[in-house]
PDB file of N, CA and C in Angstrom:
ATOM      1  N   MET A   1       0.956  -1.171  -0.054  1.00 40.00           N
ATOM      2  CA  MET A   1       0.234   0.283   0.082  1.00 40.00           C
ATOM      3  C   MET A   1       0.940   1.887  -0.291  1.00 40.00           C
ATOM      4  N   GLU A   2       2.264   1.255   0.514  1.00 45.00           N
ATOM      5  CA  GLU A   2       2.793   2.898   0.761  1.00 45.00           C
ATOM      6  C   GLU A   2       3.205   2.584  -0.960  1.00 45.00           C
ATOM      7  N   SER A   3       3.857   1.472  -1.430  1.00 44.00           N
ATOM      8  CA  SER A   3       3.929   1.870  -2.511  1.00 44.00           C
ATOM      9  C   SER A   3       3.170   2.546  -4.189  1.00 44.00           C
ATOM     10  N   GLN A   4       1.734   2.513  -3.334  1.00 47.00           N
ATOM     11  CA  GLN A   4       0.298   2.909  -4.292  1.00 47.00           C
ATOM     12  C   GLN A   4       1.199   4.291  -3.678  1.00 47.00           C
ATOM     13  N   LEU A   5       0.326   4.394  -2.267  1.00 46.00           N
ATOM     14  CA  LEU A   5       0.822   6.654  -2.209  1.00 46.00           C
ATOM     15  C   LEU A   5       1.672   7.420  -2.530  1.00 46.00           C
ATOM     16  N   SER A   6       2.670   6.157  -2.363  1.00 47.00           N
ATOM     17  CA  SER A   6       4.461   7.511  -2.639  1.00 47.00           C
ATOM     18  C   SER A   6       4.329   6.877  -5.208  1.00 47.00           C
ATOM     19  N   ASP A   7       3.430   6.833  -4.804  1.00 51.00           N
ATOM     20  CA  ASP A   7       2.966   6.779  -6.731  1.00 51.00           C
ATOM     21  C   ASP A   7       2.445   8.112  -6.907  1.00 51.00           C
ATOM     22  N   LYS A   8       1.757   8.091  -5.880  1.00 63.00           N
ATOM     23  CA  LYS A   8       0.761   9.062  -6.574  1.00 63.00           C
ATOM     24  C   LYS A   8       1.401  10.277  -5.720  1.00 63.00           C
ATOM     25  N   HIS A   9       2.737  10.895  -5.488  1.00 71.00           N
ATOM     26  CA  HIS A   9       3.686  12.219  -4.754  1.00 71.00           C
ATOM     27  C   HIS A   9       3.870  11.869  -5.704  1.00 71.00           C
ATOM     28  N   GLN A  10       4.306  13.824  -5.411  1.00 82.00           N
ATOM     29  CA  GLN A  10       5.891  14.295  -6.827  1.00 82.00           C
ATOM     30  C   GLN A  10       6.818  14.064  -6.259  1.00 82.00           C
ATOM     31  N   HIS A  11       7.858  14.893  -6.812  1.00 88.00           N
ATOM     32  CA  HIS A  11       8.873  15.950  -6.175  1.00 88.00           C
ATOM     33  C   HIS A  11       8.585  16.854  -6.848  1.00 88.00           C
ATOM     34  N   ALA A  12       8.175  18.050  -7.228  1.00 89.00           N
ATOM     35  CA  ALA A  12       8.223  18.748  -7.737  1.00 89.00           C
ATOM     36  C   ALA A  12       9.013  19.763  -6.948  1.00 89.00           C
ATOM     37  N   ALA A  13       9.461  20.879  -8.112  1.00 94.00           N
ATOM     38  CA  ALA A  13       9.906  22.116  -8.269  1.00 94.00           C
ATOM     39  C   ALA A  13       9.345  23.717  -7.870  1.00 94.00           C
ATOM     40  N   CYS A  14       9.667  24.454  -6.780  1.00 94.00           N
ATOM     41  CA  CYS A  14       8.779  24.946  -6.472  1.00 94.00           C
ATOM     42  C   CYS A  14       8.612  26.562  -8.132  1.00 94.00           C
ATOM     43  N   ALA A  15       7.597  26.552  -8.636  1.00 95.00           N
ATOM     44  CA  ALA A  15       7.108  27.837  -9.247  1.00 95.00           C
ATOM     45  C   ALA A  15       8.867  29.500  -8.907  1.00 95.00           C
ATOM     46  N   ARG A  16       8.826  29.509  -7.632  1.00 97.00           N
ATOM     47  CA  ARG A  16       9.183  30.910  -7.630  1.00 97.00           C
ATOM     48  C   ARG A  16      10.687  30.168  -7.122  1.00 97.00           C
ATOM     49  N   CYS A  17      10.642  30.173  -5.796  1.00 97.00           N
ATOM     50  CA  CYS A  17      11.995  30.171  -5.231  1.00 97.00           C
ATOM     51  C   CYS A  17      12.809  28.525  -6.296  1.00 97.00           C
ATOM     52  N   HIS A  18      12.209  27.953  -6.574  1.00 97.00           N
ATOM     53  CA  HIS A  18      12.901  26.804  -6.905  1.00 97.00           C
ATOM     54  C   HIS A  18      12.718  25.629  -5.838  1.00 97.00           C
ATOM     55  N   ARG A  19      12.592  25.416  -4.807  1.00 95.00           N
ATOM     56  CA  ARG A  19      12.931  24.200  -4.400  1.00 95.00           C
ATOM     57  C   ARG A  19      12.104  22.916  -4.414  1.00 95.00           C
ATOM     58  N   THR A  20      13.219  21.990  -3.871  1.00 94.00           N
ATOM     59  CA  THR A  20      12.034  21.006  -4.229  1.00 94.00           C
ATOM     60  C   THR A  20      11.428  19.998  -3.038  1.00 94.00           C
ATOM     61  N   PHE A  21      10.034  19.642  -3.162  1.00 90.00           N
ATOM     62  CA  PHE A  21       8.908  19.652  -2.058  1.00 90.00           C
ATOM     63  C   PHE A  21       8.276  18.726  -2.522  1.00 90.00           C
ATOM     64  N   GLU A  22       7.936  18.357  -2.072  1.00 87.00           N
ATOM     65  CA  GLU A  22       6.593  16.921  -2.616  1.00 87.00           C
ATOM     66  C   GLU A  22       5.110  16.853  -3.169  1.00 87.00           C
ATOM     67  N   CYS A  23       5.189  16.301  -3.329  1.00 82.00           N
ATOM     68  CA  CYS A  23       3.820  17.488  -4.703  1.00 82.00           C
ATOM     69  C   CYS A  23       2.722  16.050  -3.702  1.00 82.00           C
ATOM     70  N   ARG A  24       2.108  16.044  -3.264  1.00 79.00           N
ATOM     71  CA  ARG A  24       0.756  15.056  -2.629  1.00 79.00           C
ATOM     72  C   ARG A  24      -0.279  15.187  -3.659  1.00 79.00           C
ATOM     73  N   VAL A  25      -0.606  14.762  -4.906  1.00 73.00           N
ATOM     74  CA  VAL A  25      -1.265  15.765  -5.831  1.00 73.00           C
ATOM     75  C   VAL A  25      -2.293  13.509  -6.026  1.00 73.00           C
ATOM     76  N   GLY A  26      -1.650  12.788  -4.836  1.00 75.00           N
ATOM     77  CA  GLY A  26      -2.367  11.471  -5.033  1.00 75.00           C
ATOM     78  C   GLY A  26      -3.245  11.295  -3.398  1.00 75.00           C
ATOM     79  N   SER A  27      -3.564  12.454  -3.334  1.00 75.00           N
ATOM     80  CA  SER A  27      -3.867  12.237  -1.713  1.00 75.00           C
ATOM     81  C   SER A  27      -3.978  14.366  -1.300  1.00 75.00           C
ATOM     82  N   ILE A  28      -4.403  14.798  -2.137  1.00 73.00           N
ATOM     83  CA  ILE A  28      -3.998  16.425  -2.334  1.00 73.00           C
ATOM     84  C   ILE A  28      -4.745  17.034  -0.458  1.00 73.00           C
ATOM     85  N   ASN A  29      -5.484  15.895   0.045  1.00 77.00           N
ATOM     86  CA  ASN A  29      -5.931  16.050   1.685  1.00 77.00           C
ATOM     87  C   ASN A  29      -4.325  16.666   2.527  1.00 77.00           C
ATOM     88  N   PHE A  30      -3.270  15.540   2.363  1.00 78.00           N
ATOM     89  CA  PHE A  30      -2.368  15.940   3.224  1.00 78.00           C
ATOM     90  C   PHE A  30      -1.218  16.444   2.223  1.00 78.00           C
ATOM     91  N   CYS A  31      -1.672  17.373   1.164  1.00 80.00           N
ATOM     92  CA  CYS A  31      -0.391  18.315   0.517  1.00 80.00           C
ATOM     93  C   CYS A  31      -0.004  19.549   1.637  1.00 80.00           C
ATOM     94  N   GLN A  32       1.024  19.595   1.719  1.00 81.00           N
ATOM     95  CA  GLN A  32       1.966  20.879   2.088  1.00 81.00           C
ATOM     96  C   GLN A  32       0.869  22.326   1.925  1.00 81.00           C
ATOM     97  N   CYS A  33       0.194  22.385   0.950  1.00 82.00           N
ATOM     98  CA  CYS A  33      -0.369  23.044  -0.153  1.00 82.00           C
ATOM     99  C   CYS A  33      -1.762  23.640   1.622  1.00 82.00           C
ATOM    100  N   GLN A  34      -2.032  22.044   1.474  1.00 85.00           N
ATOM    101  CA  GLN A  34      -3.764  22.775   2.099  1.00 85.00           C
ATOM    102  C   GLN A  34      -3.568  23.335   3.528  1.00 85.00           C
ATOM    103  N   SER A  35      -2.366  23.743   4.436  1.00 87.00           N
ATOM    104  CA  SER A  35      -2.283  24.219   5.140  1.00 87.00           C
ATOM    105  C   SER A  35      -2.883  25.738   5.054  1.00 87.00           C
ATOM    106  N   ILE A  36      -2.082  25.988   4.300  1.00 92.00           N
ATOM    107  CA  ILE A  36      -1.900  27.573   3.768  1.00 92.00           C
ATOM    108  C   ILE A  36      -3.927  28.107   3.188  1.00 92.00           C
ATOM    109  N   GLN A  37      -4.427  28.750   3.574  1.00 94.00           N
ATOM    110  CA  GLN A  37      -5.819  29.294   3.365  1.00 94.00           C
ATOM    111  C   GLN A  37      -5.565  30.708   2.083  1.00 94.00           C
ATOM    112  N   LEU A  38      -6.626  30.971   0.444  1.00 95.00           N
ATOM    113  CA  LEU A  38      -6.259  31.572   0.420  1.00 95.00           C
ATOM    114  C   LEU A  38      -7.338  32.318  -0.587  1.00 95.00           C
ATOM    115  N   THR A  39      -7.599  33.323  -0.426  1.00 96.00           N
ATOM    116  CA  THR A  39      -9.047  33.709  -0.664  1.00 96.00           C
ATOM    117  C   THR A  39      -9.290  33.215  -2.699  1.00 96.00           C
ATOM    118  N   ASP A  40     -10.818  32.694  -2.891  1.00 96.00           N
ATOM    119  CA  ASP A  40     -10.715  33.397  -4.491  1.00 96.00           C
ATOM    120  C   ASP A  40      -9.293  34.472  -5.559  1.00 96.00           C
ATOM    121  N   ASP A  41      -9.494  34.952  -5.141  1.00 97.00           N
ATOM    122  CA  ASP A  41      -8.708  37.402  -5.227  1.00 97.00           C
ATOM    123  C   ASP A  41      -7.040  36.331  -5.053  1.00 97.00           C
ATOM    124  N   GLN A  42      -6.478  35.601  -4.126  1.00 97.00           N
ATOM    125  CA  GLN A  42      -4.926  35.422  -4.090  1.00 97.00           C
ATOM    126  C   GLN A  42      -5.048  34.494  -4.906  1.00 97.00           C
ATOM    127  N   GLN A  43      -5.728  33.692  -4.893  1.00 95.00           N
ATOM    128  CA  GLN A  43      -5.588  31.819  -6.069  1.00 95.00           C
ATOM    129  C   GLN A  43      -5.650  32.414  -7.610  1.00 95.00           C
ATOM    130  N   GLN A  44      -6.266  33.270  -8.273  1.00 97.00           N
ATOM    131  CA  GLN A  44      -6.264  33.631  -9.032  1.00 97.00           C
ATOM    132  C   GLN A  44      -5.191  34.726  -8.965  1.00 97.00           C
ATOM    133  N   TYR A  45      -4.059  35.429  -8.740  1.00 96.00           N
ATOM    134  CA  TYR A  45      -3.743  36.257  -8.286  1.00 96.00           C
ATOM    135  C   TYR A  45      -2.588  35.509  -8.694  1.00 96.00           C
ATOM    136  N   ILE A  46      -1.730  34.383  -7.579  1.00 96.00           N
ATOM    137  CA  ILE A  46      -0.286  32.833  -7.972  1.00 96.00           C
ATOM    138  C   ILE A  46      -0.575  33.013  -8.952  1.00 96.00           C
ATOM    139  N   ARG A  47      -2.029  31.648  -9.694  1.00 95.00           N
ATOM    140  CA  ARG A  47      -2.391  31.490 -11.648  1.00 95.00           C
ATOM    141  C   ARG A  47      -1.403  32.360 -12.381  1.00 95.00           C
ATOM    142  N   SER A  48      -2.036  33.987 -12.061  1.00 96.00           N
ATOM    143  CA  SER A  48      -2.116  34.367 -13.260  1.00 96.00           C
ATOM    144  C   SER A  48      -0.214  34.924 -13.513  1.00 96.00           C
ATOM    145  N   THR A  49       0.509  34.578 -11.643  1.00 96.00           N
ATOM    146  CA  THR A  49       1.980  35.001 -11.880  1.00 96.00           C
ATOM    147  C   THR A  49       2.677  34.118 -12.126  1.00 96.00           C
ATOM    148  N   TYR A  50       2.459  32.819 -11.927  1.00 96.00           N
ATOM    149  CA  TYR A  50       3.460  31.317 -11.836  1.00 96.00           C
ATOM    150  C   TYR A  50       3.389  30.115 -12.491  1.00 96.00           C
ATOM    151  N   GLN A  51       3.438  29.779 -13.208  1.00 94.00           N
ATOM    152  CA  GLN A  51       2.937  28.364 -13.494  1.00 94.00           C
ATOM    153  C   GLN A  51       3.786  27.053 -13.103  1.00 94.00           C
ATOM    154  N   GLY A  52       2.765  26.180 -11.957  1.00 88.00           N
ATOM    155  CA  GLY A  52       3.310  25.410 -11.079  1.00 88.00           C
ATOM    156  C   GLY A  52       3.175  25.451  -9.780  1.00 88.00           C
ATOM    157  N   CYS A  53       2.883  24.765  -9.203  1.00 88.00           N
ATOM    158  CA  CYS A  53       2.957  24.523  -8.189  1.00 88.00           C
ATOM    159  C   CYS A  53       4.030  25.372  -7.376  1.00 88.00           C
ATOM    160  N   LEU A  54       3.651  26.257  -6.134  1.00 93.00           N
ATOM    161  CA  LEU A  54       4.766  26.665  -5.041  1.00 93.00           C
ATOM    162  C   LEU A  54       4.425  26.195  -3.707  1.00 93.00           C
ATOM    163  N   CYS A  55       5.346  26.220  -3.132  1.00 93.00           N
ATOM    164  CA  CYS A  55       5.699  25.863  -2.126  1.00 93.00           C
ATOM    165  C   CYS A  55       4.315  26.287  -0.562  1.00 93.00           C
ATOM    166  N   ALA A  56       4.822  25.793   1.019  1.00 93.00           N
ATOM    167  CA  ALA A  56       4.206  26.071   1.796  1.00 93.00           C
ATOM    168  C   ALA A  56       5.155  27.534   1.966  1.00 93.00           C
ATOM    169  N   ASP A  57       5.952  28.045   2.432  1.00 96.00           N
ATOM    170  CA  ASP A  57       6.642  28.656   2.060  1.00 96.00           C
ATOM    171  C   ASP A  57       6.321  30.500   1.069  1.00 96.00           C
ATOM    172  N   CYS A  58       6.189  30.012  -0.461  1.00 97.00           N
ATOM    173  CA  CYS A  58       6.079  30.857  -0.755  1.00 97.00           C
ATOM    174  C   CYS A  58       4.081  31.352  -0.777  1.00 97.00           C
ATOM    175  N   LEU A  59       3.808  29.903  -0.849  1.00 96.00           N
ATOM    176  CA  LEU A  59       2.197  30.540  -0.881  1.00 96.00           C
ATOM    177  C   LEU A  59       2.234  31.735   0.099  1.00 96.00           C
ATOM    178  N   LEU A  60       3.129  31.082   1.272  1.00 97.00           N
ATOM    179  CA  LEU A  60       2.327  32.273   2.743  1.00 97.00           C
ATOM    180  C   LEU A  60       3.325  33.910   2.029  1.00 97.00           C
ATOM    181  N   ALA A  61       4.888  34.319   0.640  1.00 98.00           N
ATOM    182  CA  ALA A  61       4.864  35.238   0.564  1.00 98.00           C
ATOM    183  C   ALA A  61       4.083  35.481  -0.442  1.00 98.00           C
ATOM    184  N   VAL A  62       3.569  34.927  -1.004  1.00 97.00           N
ATOM    185  CA  VAL A  62       2.972  35.767  -2.355  1.00 97.00           C
ATOM    186  C   VAL A  62       1.537  36.280  -1.648  1.00 97.00           C
ATOM    187  N   ARG A  63       0.743  35.972  -0.656  1.00 97.00           N
ATOM    188  CA  ARG A  63      -0.071  35.396  -0.035  1.00 97.00           C
ATOM    189  C   ARG A  63       0.280  37.092   0.304  1.00 97.00           C
ATOM    190  N   THR A  64       1.036  37.004   1.012  1.00 97.00           N
ATOM    191  CA  THR A  64       1.751  38.506   2.294  1.00 97.00           C
ATOM    192  C   THR A  64       2.107  40.372   0.479  1.00 97.00           C
ATOM    193  N   GLU A  65       2.432  38.795  -0.325  1.00 96.00           N
ATOM    194  CA  GLU A  65       2.320  40.285  -1.626  1.00 96.00           C
ATOM    195  C   GLU A  65       1.510  41.024  -2.081  1.00 96.00           C
ATOM    196  N   TYR A  66       0.423  39.575  -1.695  1.00 97.00           N
ATOM    197  CA  TYR A  66      -0.701  40.343  -2.827  1.00 97.00           C
ATOM    198  C   TYR A  66      -1.614  41.212  -2.316  1.00 97.00           C
ATOM    199  N   ASN A  67      -1.617  40.865  -0.772  1.00 96.00           N
ATOM    200  CA  ASN A  67      -2.489  42.214  -0.322  1.00 96.00           C
ATOM    201  C   ASN A  67      -1.779  43.440   0.020  1.00 96.00           C
ATOM    202  N   HIS A  68      -0.585  43.466   0.513  1.00 96.00           N
ATOM    203  CA  HIS A  68       0.333  44.365   0.182  1.00 96.00           C
ATOM    204  C   HIS A  68      -0.608  44.609  -1.096  1.00 96.00           C
ATOM    205  N   LEU A  69      -0.022  44.688  -2.446  1.00 94.00           N
ATOM    206  CA  LEU A  69      -0.378  44.764  -3.602  1.00 94.00           C
ATOM    207  C   LEU A  69      -1.852  45.367  -3.890  1.00 94.00           C
ATOM    208  N   ILE A  70      -3.657  45.076  -2.785  1.00 92.00           N
ATOM    209  CA  ILE A  70      -4.149  45.623  -2.628  1.00 92.00           C
ATOM    210  C   ILE A  70      -4.303  46.554  -1.729  1.00 92.00           C
ATOM    211  N   HIS A  71      -4.147  46.306  -0.808  1.00 89.00           N
ATOM    212  CA  HIS A  71      -4.138  47.128   0.192  1.00 89.00           C
ATOM    213  C   HIS A  71      -2.663  47.163   1.544  1.00 89.00           C
ATOM    214  N   PRO A  72      -2.217  48.954   0.405  1.00 84.00           N
ATOM    215  CA  PRO A  72      -0.673  49.167   0.527  1.00 84.00           C
ATOM    216  C   PRO A  72      -0.774  49.908   2.108  1.00 84.00           C
ATOM    217  N   LEU A  73       0.012  49.606   2.784  1.00 75.00           N
ATOM    218  CA  LEU A  73       0.199  50.509   4.295  1.00 75.00           C
ATOM    219  C   LEU A  73       0.012  52.066   4.279  1.00 75.00           C
TER     220      LEU A  73
END
């Protein structure tokens, strides 16, 4: 069973920082990106800016970047 699960996990390079992380496309509820809450607008911004997946650290950074663009200090 472990090999079946690992077959559905991929090593991906973050489209922003290029670090390698494990993408759990086969069990998306356990993927690192699921812990990051994004609004629809934030998701659209990410889709329009990057091709491919981002690591959790970059998702957080881009979420903050987007918020600063929309609501400057």
